[in-house]
Amino acid sequence: MKIILDSFKNWKKVDYALLIVAILMVGVVPLFTAEKGWLLTFITSLTSIVAGILNYKGRHFTYPVYVIYAILYTYVSLTSHMYGEAILYGIYALPMYIYSSVKWLKNLDVGGEEEDLEIYSIDKKHLIGLLSIGVVVLVGYGYILSIIGSAVPYLNSLSTVCSASAIYMTNKRYKQQWYAWLSYSFTFAAIWMSNMTITFAVQSAFFVVLNILGLINWNKEYRKVWKQ
């Protein structure tokens, strides 16, 4: 319980403002649309938003919240026939989030106090390798999804590449993760706009802002740690 409470300590007014605005954005949408299962979509979206803010702040409890989100989002994606998203979060993201939960929580000090995470920068060789794999996966996985009848297969494939890269880099605590998350936010919006799930599309607009703030914050923390 202490680690949960510590994750929400020292929030600034802007953090609470972000949370309130995000809740209003995704909460008002169902009042003007006829989305099916809007309550579950809203809860899923809210969970993602809380996890995103914790990640932007570099809090250790980020990934346990992401675990909950992955389970909810996998179910919503399956019921919406977004098989690429379901596979991404059910088979890849969920295990990674569980692993990262254990890894990040181990970084707590002996007394269990919340401390700043040590942030790194990905090297060029590693980045080129990641981009090369991404191109291969984009084409190959998109084709497979088109065969099994997934909605918007190549958008789903691009989403997989962006999100998988972002999750991997977040696990490694690379500051460049935010570029991948930003790309995923735009792709995410396009996917859910295709079947008029407006709640998720609106959520992505919030995440564009959060991704930019995360990029600024993690760069600042990186310079603080490495004195660059």
Coordinates of N, CA and C in Angstrom, one line a residue:
M1 N 0.8 -1.2 0.0 CA 0.0 0.0 0.0 C 0.9 1.3 0.0
K2 N 2.0 1.2 0.7 CA 2.9 2.4 0.8 C 3.4 2.8 -0.6
I3 N 3.8 1.8 -1.4 CA 4.4 2.1 -2.7 C 3.3 2.8 -3.6
I4 N 2.0 2.4 -3.4 CA 1.0 3.0 -4.2 C 0.8 4.4 -3.8
L5 N 0.8 4.7 -2.5 CA 0.6 6.1 -2.0 C 1.8 6.9 -2.4
D6 N 3.0 6.4 -2.3 CA 4.2 7.1 -2.6 C 4.2 7.5 -4.1
S7 N 3.6 6.7 -5.0 CA 3.6 7.0 -6.4 C 2.7 8.3 -6.7
F8 N 1.8 8.6 -5.8 CA 1.0 9.8 -6.0 C 1.4 11.0 -5.1
K9 N 2.5 10.8 -4.4 CA 3.1 11.9 -3.7 C 3.8 12.9 -4.6
N10 N 3.9 14.2 -4.1 CA 4.6 15.2 -4.8 C 4.1 15.5 -6.3
W11 N 2.8 15.2 -6.5 CA 2.2 15.6 -7.7 C 2.1 17.1 -7.8
K12 N 2.4 17.7 -8.9 CA 2.2 19.2 -9.0 C 0.8 19.5 -9.5
K13 N 0.5 20.7 -9.5 CA -0.9 21.2 -9.9 C -1.1 20.8 -11.4
V14 N 0.0 20.9 -12.2 CA -0.2 20.5 -13.6 C -0.5 19.0 -13.8
D15 N 0.0 18.2 -12.9 CA -0.3 16.7 -13.0 C -1.8 16.5 -12.7
Y16 N -2.3 17.1 -11.6 CA -3.7 16.9 -11.3 C -4.6 17.6 -12.4
A17 N -4.1 18.7 -13.0 CA -4.9 19.3 -14.0 C -4.9 18.4 -15.3
L18 N -3.8 17.7 -15.6 CA -3.8 16.8 -16.7 C -4.8 15.7 -16.5
L19 N -4.8 15.1 -15.2 CA -5.7 14.0 -14.9 C -7.2 14.4 -15.0
I20 N -7.5 15.6 -14.5 CA -8.9 16.1 -14.5 C -9.3 16.4 -15.9
V21 N -8.5 17.0 -16.7 CA -8.8 17.3 -18.1 C -9.0 16.0 -18.9
A22 N -8.1 15.0 -18.7 CA -8.2 13.8 -19.4 C -9.5 13.0 -19.0
I23 N -9.9 13.0 -17.7 CA -11.1 12.4 -17.3 C -12.3 13.1 -17.9
L24 N -12.3 14.4 -18.0 CA -13.4 15.1 -18.6 C -13.5 14.8 -20.1
M25 N -12.3 14.8 -20.8 CA -12.3 14.5 -22.2 C -12.9 13.1 -22.5
V26 N -12.5 12.1 -21.9 CA -12.9 10.8 -22.2 C -14.3 10.5 -21.6
G27 N -14.6 11.2 -20.5 CA -15.9 11.0 -19.8 C -17.1 11.7 -20.5
V28 N -16.8 12.8 -21.2 CA -17.9 13.5 -21.9 C -18.3 12.9 -23.2
V29 N -17.3 12.2 -23.8 CA -17.6 11.6 -25.2 C -18.8 10.7 -25.2
P30 N -19.0 9.8 -24.3 CA -20.2 8.9 -24.4 C -21.5 9.6 -24.3
L31 N -21.5 10.9 -23.8 CA -22.8 11.6 -23.8 C -23.2 12.0 -25.1
F32 N -22.3 12.1 -26.1 CA -22.6 12.6 -27.4 C -22.5 11.5 -28.5
T33 N -22.1 10.3 -28.1 CA -22.0 9.2 -29.1 C -22.8 8.0 -28.6
A34 N -22.9 7.0 -29.5 CA -23.6 5.8 -29.1 C -22.7 4.6 -29.1
E35 N -21.5 4.8 -28.4 CA -20.6 3.7 -28.3 C -21.1 2.5 -27.5
K36 N -20.9 1.3 -28.0 CA -21.2 0.1 -27.2 C -20.2 -0.1 -26.2
G37 N -20.6 -0.6 -25.0 CA -19.7 -0.9 -23.9 C -18.9 0.3 -23.5
W38 N -19.5 1.5 -23.5 CA -18.7 2.7 -23.2 C -18.1 2.7 -21.8
L39 N -18.8 2.1 -20.8 CA -18.3 2.1 -19.4 C -16.9 1.4 -19.3
L40 N -16.8 0.2 -20.0 CA -15.6 -0.5 -19.9 C -14.5 0.2 -20.7
T41 N -14.9 0.9 -21.8 CA -13.9 1.7 -22.6 C -13.4 2.8 -21.8
F42 N -14.3 3.5 -21.0 CA -14.0 4.6 -20.2 C -13.0 4.2 -19.1
I43 N -13.3 3.0 -18.4 CA -12.4 2.5 -17.3 C -11.0 2.2 -17.9
T44 N -11.0 1.5 -19.1 CA -9.8 1.2 -19.7 C -9.0 2.4 -20.0
S45 N -9.6 3.4 -20.6 CA -9.0 4.7 -21.0 C -8.4 5.4 -19.7
L46 N -9.2 5.4 -18.7 CA -8.8 6.1 -17.4 C -7.6 5.4 -16.8
T47 N -7.5 4.1 -16.9 CA -6.4 3.3 -16.4 C -5.1 3.6 -17.1
S48 N -5.3 3.7 -18.5 CA -4.1 4.1 -19.3 C -3.6 5.5 -19.0
I49 N -4.5 6.4 -18.8 CA -4.2 7.8 -18.5 C -3.4 7.9 -17.2
V50 N -3.8 7.2 -16.1 CA -3.1 7.2 -14.8 C -1.7 6.6 -15.0
A51 N -1.7 5.5 -15.7 CA -0.3 4.9 -16.0 C 0.6 5.8 -16.8
G52 N 0.0 6.5 -17.7 CA 0.8 7.4 -18.5 C 1.4 8.6 -17.7
I53 N 0.6 9.1 -16.8 CA 1.1 10.2 -15.9 C 2.1 9.7 -15.0
L54 N 2.0 8.5 -14.5 CA 3.0 7.9 -13.6 C 4.3 7.7 -14.3
N55 N 4.2 7.2 -15.6 CA 5.3 7.0 -16.4 C 6.1 8.3 -16.7
Y56 N 5.3 9.3 -17.1 CA 5.9 10.6 -17.3 C 6.6 11.2 -16.1
K57 N 6.1 10.9 -14.9 CA 6.8 11.3 -13.7 C 7.9 10.4 -13.2
G58 N 8.0 9.2 -13.9 CA 9.0 8.2 -13.6 C 8.8 7.5 -12.2
R59 N 7.5 7.2 -12.0 CA 7.2 6.5 -10.7 C 7.3 5.0 -10.8
H60 N 7.7 4.4 -9.8 CA 7.9 2.9 -9.8 C 6.6 2.1 -9.9
F61 N 5.5 2.7 -9.6 CA 4.2 1.9 -9.6 C 3.6 2.0 -11.0
T62 N 4.3 2.6 -12.0 CA 3.8 2.7 -13.4 C 3.3 1.4 -13.9
Y63 N 4.2 0.4 -13.9 CA 3.9 -0.9 -14.6 C 2.8 -1.7 -14.0
P64 N 2.6 -1.8 -12.7 CA 1.5 -2.5 -12.1 C 0.1 -1.9 -12.7
V65 N 0.1 -0.6 -12.9 CA -1.1 0.0 -13.4 C -1.2 -0.4 -14.9
Y66 N -0.1 -0.4 -15.6 CA -0.1 -0.8 -17.0 C -0.5 -2.3 -17.2
V67 N -0.2 -3.1 -16.2 CA -0.7 -4.5 -16.2 C -2.2 -4.6 -16.3
I68 N -2.9 -3.8 -15.4 CA -4.3 -3.7 -15.4 C -4.9 -3.2 -16.7
Y69 N -4.2 -2.2 -17.2 CA -4.6 -1.6 -18.5 C -4.5 -2.7 -19.6
A70 N -3.4 -3.4 -19.7 CA -3.2 -4.4 -20.7 C -4.3 -5.4 -20.8
I71 N -4.7 -5.9 -19.6 CA -5.8 -6.9 -19.5 C -7.1 -6.3 -20.0
L72 N -7.4 -5.1 -19.6 CA -8.7 -4.5 -20.0 C -8.7 -4.2 -21.5
Y73 N -7.5 -3.7 -22.0 CA -7.4 -3.3 -23.4 C -7.5 -4.5 -24.3
T74 N -6.9 -5.6 -23.9 CA -6.9 -6.8 -24.7 C -8.3 -7.3 -24.9
Y75 N -9.1 -7.2 -23.9 CA -10.5 -7.6 -24.0 C -11.3 -6.7 -24.9
V76 N -11.1 -5.4 -24.7 CA -11.9 -4.4 -25.5 C -11.5 -4.6 -27.0
S77 N -10.2 -4.8 -27.3 CA -9.7 -5.0 -28.7 C -10.3 -6.2 -29.3
L78 N -10.4 -7.3 -28.5 CA -11.0 -8.6 -29.1 C -12.4 -8.4 -29.4
T79 N -13.2 -7.7 -28.6 CA -14.6 -7.5 -28.8 C -14.8 -6.5 -30.0
S80 N -13.8 -5.7 -30.3 CA -13.9 -4.8 -31.4 C -13.3 -5.3 -32.7
H81 N -12.8 -6.6 -32.7 CA -12.2 -7.2 -33.8 C -10.9 -6.5 -34.2
M82 N -10.2 -5.9 -33.3 CA -8.9 -5.3 -33.5 C -7.9 -6.3 -33.0
Y83 N -7.7 -7.4 -33.8 CA -6.9 -8.5 -33.4 C -5.5 -8.1 -33.3
G84 N -5.0 -7.2 -34.1 CA -3.6 -6.8 -34.0 C -3.3 -6.2 -32.6
E85 N -4.2 -5.3 -32.1 CA -4.1 -4.7 -30.8 C -4.2 -5.7 -29.7
A86 N -5.1 -6.7 -29.9 CA -5.3 -7.7 -28.9 C -4.1 -8.6 -28.7
I87 N -3.5 -9.0 -29.9 CA -2.3 -9.8 -29.9 C -1.1 -9.0 -29.2
L88 N -1.0 -7.7 -29.6 CA 0.0 -6.9 -29.1 C 0.0 -6.8 -27.6
Y89 N -1.2 -6.5 -27.0 CA -1.3 -6.3 -25.6 C -1.4 -7.6 -24.8
G90 N -2.1 -8.6 -25.4 CA -2.3 -9.9 -24.7 C -1.0 -10.8 -24.6
I91 N -0.3 -10.8 -25.8 CA 0.8 -11.7 -25.9 C 2.2 -11.0 -25.6
Y92 N 2.3 -9.8 -26.0 CA 3.6 -9.1 -25.9 C 3.6 -8.1 -24.7
A93 N 2.7 -7.2 -24.7 CA 2.7 -6.1 -23.7 C 2.5 -6.6 -22.3
L94 N 1.5 -7.5 -22.1 CA 1.2 -7.9 -20.7 C 2.4 -8.6 -20.0
P95 N 3.0 -9.6 -20.7 CA 4.2 -10.2 -20.1 C 5.3 -9.2 -19.8
M96 N 5.5 -8.3 -20.8 CA 6.5 -7.2 -20.6 C 6.2 -6.3 -19.4
Y97 N 4.9 -6.0 -19.3 CA 4.5 -5.1 -18.2 C 4.7 -5.8 -16.8
I98 N 4.4 -7.1 -16.8 CA 4.6 -7.9 -15.5 C 6.1 -7.9 -15.2
Y99 N 6.9 -8.2 -16.2 CA 8.4 -8.3 -16.0 C 8.9 -6.9 -15.6
S100 N 8.4 -5.9 -16.2 CA 8.9 -4.5 -15.9 C 8.4 -4.1 -14.5
S101 N 7.3 -4.6 -14.1 CA 6.8 -4.3 -12.7 C 7.7 -4.7 -11.7
V102 N 8.2 -6.0 -11.9 CA 9.2 -6.6 -10.9 C 10.5 -5.8 -11.0
K103 N 10.9 -5.5 -12.2 CA 12.2 -4.9 -12.4 C 12.2 -3.5 -11.8
W104 N 11.2 -2.7 -12.1 CA 11.1 -1.3 -11.6 C 11.0 -1.3 -10.1
L105 N 10.2 -2.2 -9.6 CA 9.9 -2.1 -8.1 C 11.2 -2.5 -7.3
K106 N 12.1 -3.3 -8.0 CA 13.3 -3.7 -7.3 C 14.2 -2.5 -7.2
N107 N 14.0 -1.4 -7.9 CA 14.8 -0.2 -7.8 C 14.5 0.7 -6.6
L108 N 13.5 0.3 -5.9 CA 13.2 1.0 -4.6 C 14.3 0.8 -3.7
D109 N 14.5 1.8 -2.8 CA 15.6 1.7 -1.8 C 15.2 0.7 -0.8
V110 N 16.1 0.4 0.1 CA 15.9 -0.6 1.2 C 14.6 -0.3 2.0
G111 N 14.4 1.0 2.2 CA 13.2 1.4 3.1 C 11.9 1.4 2.3
G112 N 12.0 1.1 1.0 CA 10.8 1.2 0.1 C 10.4 2.5 -0.3
E113 N 11.3 3.5 -0.2 CA 11.0 4.9 -0.6 C 11.1 5.1 -2.1
E114 N 10.2 5.9 -2.6 CA 10.2 6.2 -4.0 C 11.4 7.1 -4.3
E115 N 12.3 6.7 -5.3 CA 13.4 7.5 -5.7 C 13.3 7.7 -7.2
D116 N 14.1 8.7 -7.7 CA 14.1 9.0 -9.2 C 14.7 7.8 -9.9
L117 N 14.1 7.4 -11.0 CA 14.7 6.4 -11.8 C 15.9 6.9 -12.6
E118 N 16.9 6.0 -12.7 CA 18.1 6.4 -13.5 C 17.8 6.2 -15.0
I119 N 17.9 7.3 -15.8 CA 17.5 7.3 -17.2 C 18.7 7.2 -18.1
Y120 N 18.6 6.5 -19.2 CA 19.7 6.3 -20.1 C 19.3 6.8 -21.5
S121 N 20.3 6.7 -22.4 CA 20.1 7.1 -23.8 C 20.5 5.9 -24.7
I122 N 19.6 5.6 -25.7 CA 19.9 4.5 -26.6 C 21.0 4.8 -27.5
D123 N 22.0 3.9 -27.8 CA 23.1 4.2 -28.7 C 22.6 4.0 -30.1
K124 N 23.3 4.6 -31.1 CA 22.9 4.6 -32.5 C 22.8 3.2 -33.1
K125 N 23.7 2.3 -32.8 CA 23.7 0.9 -33.3 C 22.5 0.2 -32.9
H126 N 22.1 0.4 -31.6 CA 21.0 -0.3 -31.0 C 19.7 0.3 -31.7
L127 N 19.7 1.6 -31.9 CA 18.5 2.3 -32.5 C 18.3 1.8 -33.9
I128 N 19.4 1.7 -34.7 CA 19.3 1.3 -36.1 C 18.7 -0.1 -36.2
G129 N 19.2 -1.0 -35.3 CA 18.7 -2.4 -35.2 C 17.2 -2.4 -34.9
L130 N 16.8 -1.6 -34.0 CA 15.4 -1.5 -33.6 C 14.5 -1.0 -34.8
L131 N 15.0 0.0 -35.5 CA 14.2 0.5 -36.6 C 14.2 -0.5 -37.8
S132 N 15.3 -1.3 -38.0 CA 15.3 -2.3 -39.0 C 14.3 -3.4 -38.8
I133 N 14.3 -3.9 -37.5 CA 13.3 -4.9 -37.1 C 11.9 -4.4 -37.3
G134 N 11.7 -3.1 -37.0 CA 10.4 -2.5 -37.0 C 9.8 -2.5 -38.5
V135 N 10.7 -2.3 -39.5 CA 10.3 -2.2 -40.9 C 9.8 -3.7 -41.3
V136 N 10.6 -4.7 -40.9 CA 10.3 -6.0 -41.3 C 9.0 -6.5 -40.6
V137 N 8.8 -6.2 -39.4 CA 7.6 -6.5 -38.7 C 6.4 -5.8 -39.3
L138 N 6.6 -4.5 -39.6 CA 5.5 -3.8 -40.2 C 4.9 -4.4 -41.4
V139 N 5.8 -4.8 -42.3 CA 5.3 -5.4 -43.6 C 4.8 -6.9 -43.4
G140 N 5.6 -7.7 -42.7 CA 5.2 -9.1 -42.5 C 4.0 -9.3 -41.6
Y141 N 3.9 -8.6 -40.5 CA 2.8 -8.7 -39.6 C 1.5 -8.1 -40.2
G142 N 1.7 -7.0 -40.9 CA 0.5 -6.4 -41.6 C -0.1 -7.4 -42.6
Y143 N 0.7 -8.1 -43.3 CA 0.2 -9.1 -44.2 C -0.5 -10.2 -43.5
I144 N 0.0 -10.7 -42.4 CA -0.6 -11.8 -41.6 C -2.0 -11.4 -41.1
L145 N -2.0 -10.1 -40.6 CA -3.3 -9.6 -40.0 C -4.3 -9.5 -41.1
S146 N -3.9 -9.1 -42.3 CA -4.8 -9.0 -43.5 C -5.4 -10.3 -43.8
I147 N -4.7 -11.4 -43.7 CA -5.1 -12.8 -44.0 C -6.2 -13.2 -43.0
I148 N -5.9 -12.9 -41.7 CA -6.9 -13.4 -40.6 C -8.1 -12.5 -40.4
G149 N -8.2 -11.4 -41.3 CA -9.4 -10.6 -41.3 C -9.4 -9.5 -40.2
S150 N -8.2 -9.1 -39.7 CA -8.2 -8.0 -38.8 C -8.6 -6.7 -39.4
A151 N -9.3 -5.8 -38.7 CA -9.6 -4.5 -39.2 C -8.3 -3.7 -39.3
V152 N -8.3 -2.9 -40.3 CA -7.1 -2.0 -40.6 C -5.8 -2.7 -40.3
P153 N -5.4 -3.8 -41.0 CA -4.3 -4.6 -40.7 C -2.9 -3.9 -40.6
Y154 N -2.7 -3.0 -41.6 CA -1.4 -2.4 -41.6 C -1.3 -1.2 -40.6
L155 N -2.4 -0.6 -40.3 CA -2.4 0.3 -39.2 C -2.1 -0.4 -37.8
N156 N -2.8 -1.6 -37.7 CA -2.6 -2.4 -36.5 C -1.1 -2.8 -36.4
S157 N -0.5 -3.2 -37.6 CA 0.9 -3.6 -37.6 C 1.8 -2.4 -37.2
L158 N 1.5 -1.2 -37.8 CA 2.3 0.0 -37.4 C 2.2 0.3 -35.9
S159 N 1.0 0.1 -35.4 CA 0.7 0.3 -34.0 C 1.6 -0.7 -33.1
T160 N 1.6 -1.9 -33.6 CA 2.4 -2.9 -32.9 C 3.9 -2.5 -32.9
V161 N 4.4 -2.1 -34.0 CA 5.8 -1.7 -34.1 C 6.1 -0.5 -33.1
C162 N 5.3 0.5 -33.2 CA 5.5 1.7 -32.3 C 5.4 1.4 -30.9
S163 N 4.3 0.6 -30.5 CA 4.0 0.3 -29.1 C 5.1 -0.6 -28.5
A164 N 5.4 -1.7 -29.3 CA 6.4 -2.7 -28.9 C 7.7 -2.0 -28.6
S165 N 8.1 -1.1 -29.6 CA 9.4 -0.4 -29.4 C 9.3 0.5 -28.2
A166 N 8.2 1.2 -28.0 CA 8.0 2.1 -26.8 C 8.1 1.3 -25.5
I167 N 7.4 0.2 -25.5 CA 7.5 -0.6 -24.2 C 8.9 -1.1 -24.0
Y168 N 9.6 -1.6 -25.0 CA 10.9 -2.1 -24.8 C 11.9 -1.0 -24.3
M169 N 11.8 0.2 -24.9 CA 12.6 1.3 -24.5 C 12.3 1.8 -23.1
T170 N 11.0 1.8 -22.8 CA 10.6 2.2 -21.4 C 11.2 1.2 -20.4
N171 N 11.1 -0.1 -20.7 CA 11.7 -1.1 -19.8 C 13.2 -0.8 -19.6
K172 N 13.9 -0.4 -20.7 CA 15.3 -0.1 -20.6 C 15.6 1.3 -20.0
R173 N 14.5 2.0 -19.8 CA 14.6 3.4 -19.3 C 15.3 4.3 -20.3
Y174 N 15.1 4.2 -21.6 CA 15.7 5.0 -22.5 C 14.8 6.3 -22.7
K175 N 15.4 7.5 -22.7 CA 14.7 8.7 -22.8 C 14.0 8.8 -24.2
Q176 N 14.5 8.1 -25.2 CA 13.9 8.2 -26.5 C 12.6 7.5 -26.7
Q177 N 12.2 6.8 -25.6 CA 10.9 6.0 -25.6 C 9.8 7.0 -26.0
W178 N 9.9 8.2 -25.7 CA 8.8 9.1 -25.9 C 8.5 9.4 -27.4
Y179 N 9.5 9.3 -28.2 CA 9.3 9.5 -29.6 C 8.4 8.3 -30.1
A180 N 8.7 7.1 -29.6 CA 7.9 5.9 -30.0 C 6.5 6.0 -29.5
W181 N 6.3 6.5 -28.2 CA 5.0 6.7 -27.7 C 4.2 7.7 -28.5
L182 N 4.9 8.8 -28.9 CA 4.2 9.8 -29.7 C 3.7 9.3 -31.0
S183 N 4.5 8.5 -31.7 CA 4.1 7.9 -32.9 C 2.9 6.9 -32.7
Y184 N 3.0 6.2 -31.6 CA 1.9 5.3 -31.3 C 0.6 6.0 -31.0
S185 N 0.7 7.2 -30.4 CA -0.5 8.0 -30.1 C -1.3 8.3 -31.3
F186 N -0.6 8.7 -32.4 CA -1.2 9.1 -33.6 C -1.8 7.9 -34.3
T187 N -1.0 6.8 -34.3 CA -1.5 5.5 -34.9 C -2.7 5.0 -34.2
F188 N -2.7 5.1 -32.9 CA -3.8 4.6 -32.0 C -5.0 5.4 -32.3
A189 N -4.9 6.7 -32.5 CA -6.1 7.5 -32.9 C -6.7 7.1 -34.2
A190 N -5.8 6.8 -35.2 CA -6.3 6.4 -36.5 C -7.0 5.1 -36.5
I191 N -6.5 4.2 -35.7 CA -7.1 2.8 -35.6 C -8.5 2.9 -35.0
W192 N -8.7 3.6 -33.9 CA -10.0 3.6 -33.3 C -11.0 4.6 -33.9
M193 N -10.5 5.6 -34.7 CA -11.4 6.4 -35.5 C -12.0 5.6 -36.6
S194 N -11.3 4.6 -37.1 CA -11.7 3.8 -38.2 C -13.0 3.0 -37.8
N195 N -13.3 2.7 -36.5 CA -14.5 2.1 -36.2 C -15.4 3.0 -35.2
M196 N -15.0 4.3 -35.2 CA -15.7 5.3 -34.4 C -15.8 5.0 -32.9
T197 N -14.7 4.5 -32.4 CA -14.6 4.4 -30.9 C -14.0 5.7 -30.5
I198 N -14.8 6.7 -30.3 CA -14.3 8.1 -30.1 C -13.6 8.2 -28.8
T199 N -14.0 7.5 -27.8 CA -13.3 7.6 -26.5 C -11.8 7.4 -26.6
F200 N -11.4 6.3 -27.2 CA -10.0 6.0 -27.4 C -9.3 7.1 -28.3
A201 N -10.0 7.5 -29.3 CA -9.4 8.6 -30.2 C -9.2 9.9 -29.4
V202 N -10.1 10.2 -28.6 CA -9.9 11.4 -27.7 C -8.8 11.2 -26.7
Q203 N -8.7 10.0 -26.2 CA -7.7 9.7 -25.2 C -6.3 9.9 -25.9
S204 N -6.2 9.6 -27.2 CA -4.9 9.7 -27.9 C -4.5 11.2 -27.9
A205 N -5.4 12.1 -28.0 CA -5.1 13.5 -28.1 C -4.4 14.0 -26.8
F206 N -5.0 13.4 -25.7 CA -4.4 13.7 -24.4 C -3.0 13.2 -24.3
F207 N -2.8 12.0 -24.9 CA -1.5 11.3 -24.8 C -0.4 12.0 -25.6
V208 N -0.8 12.7 -26.7 CA 0.1 13.5 -27.5 C 0.8 14.5 -26.6
V209 N -0.1 15.2 -25.8 CA 0.4 16.2 -24.9 C 1.3 15.6 -23.8
L210 N 0.8 14.5 -23.3 CA 1.6 13.8 -22.2 C 2.9 13.3 -22.7
N211 N 3.0 12.8 -23.9 CA 4.2 12.3 -24.5 C 5.2 13.4 -24.6
I212 N 4.8 14.6 -25.1 CA 5.7 15.7 -25.2 C 6.2 16.1 -23.8
L213 N 5.3 16.2 -22.8 CA 5.7 16.5 -21.5 C 6.7 15.4 -20.9
G214 N 6.4 14.2 -21.2 CA 7.3 13.1 -20.8 C 8.7 13.2 -21.4
L215 N 8.8 13.6 -22.7 CA 10.0 13.8 -23.4 C 10.8 14.9 -22.8
I216 N 10.1 16.0 -22.4 CA 10.8 17.1 -21.8 C 11.3 16.7 -20.4
N217 N 10.5 16.0 -19.6 CA 10.8 15.7 -18.3 C 12.0 14.7 -18.2
W218 N 11.9 13.6 -19.1 CA 12.9 12.6 -19.1 C 14.3 13.1 -19.6
N219 N 14.2 14.1 -20.5 CA 15.5 14.7 -21.0 C 16.1 15.5 -19.8
K220 N 15.2 16.2 -19.1 CA 15.7 17.0 -17.9 C 16.3 16.1 -16.9
E221 N 15.7 15.0 -16.6 CA 16.2 14.0 -15.6 C 17.5 13.4 -16.1
Y222 N 17.6 13.1 -17.4 CA 18.8 12.5 -17.9 C 20.0 13.5 -17.7
R223 N 19.8 14.7 -18.1 CA 20.8 15.7 -17.9 C 21.2 15.9 -16.5
K224 N 20.3 15.7 -15.6 CA 20.5 15.9 -14.1 C 21.4 14.7 -13.6
V225 N 21.1 13.5 -14.1 CA 21.8 12.3 -13.6 C 23.2 12.3 -14.3
W226 N 23.3 12.5 -15.6 CA 24.6 12.4 -16.3 C 25.3 13.7 -16.5
K227 N 24.7 14.8 -15.9 CA 25.3 16.1 -16.0 C 25.7 16.6 -17.4
Q228 N 24.8 16.4 -18.3 CA 25.1 16.8 -19.7 C 24.2 18.0 -20.1

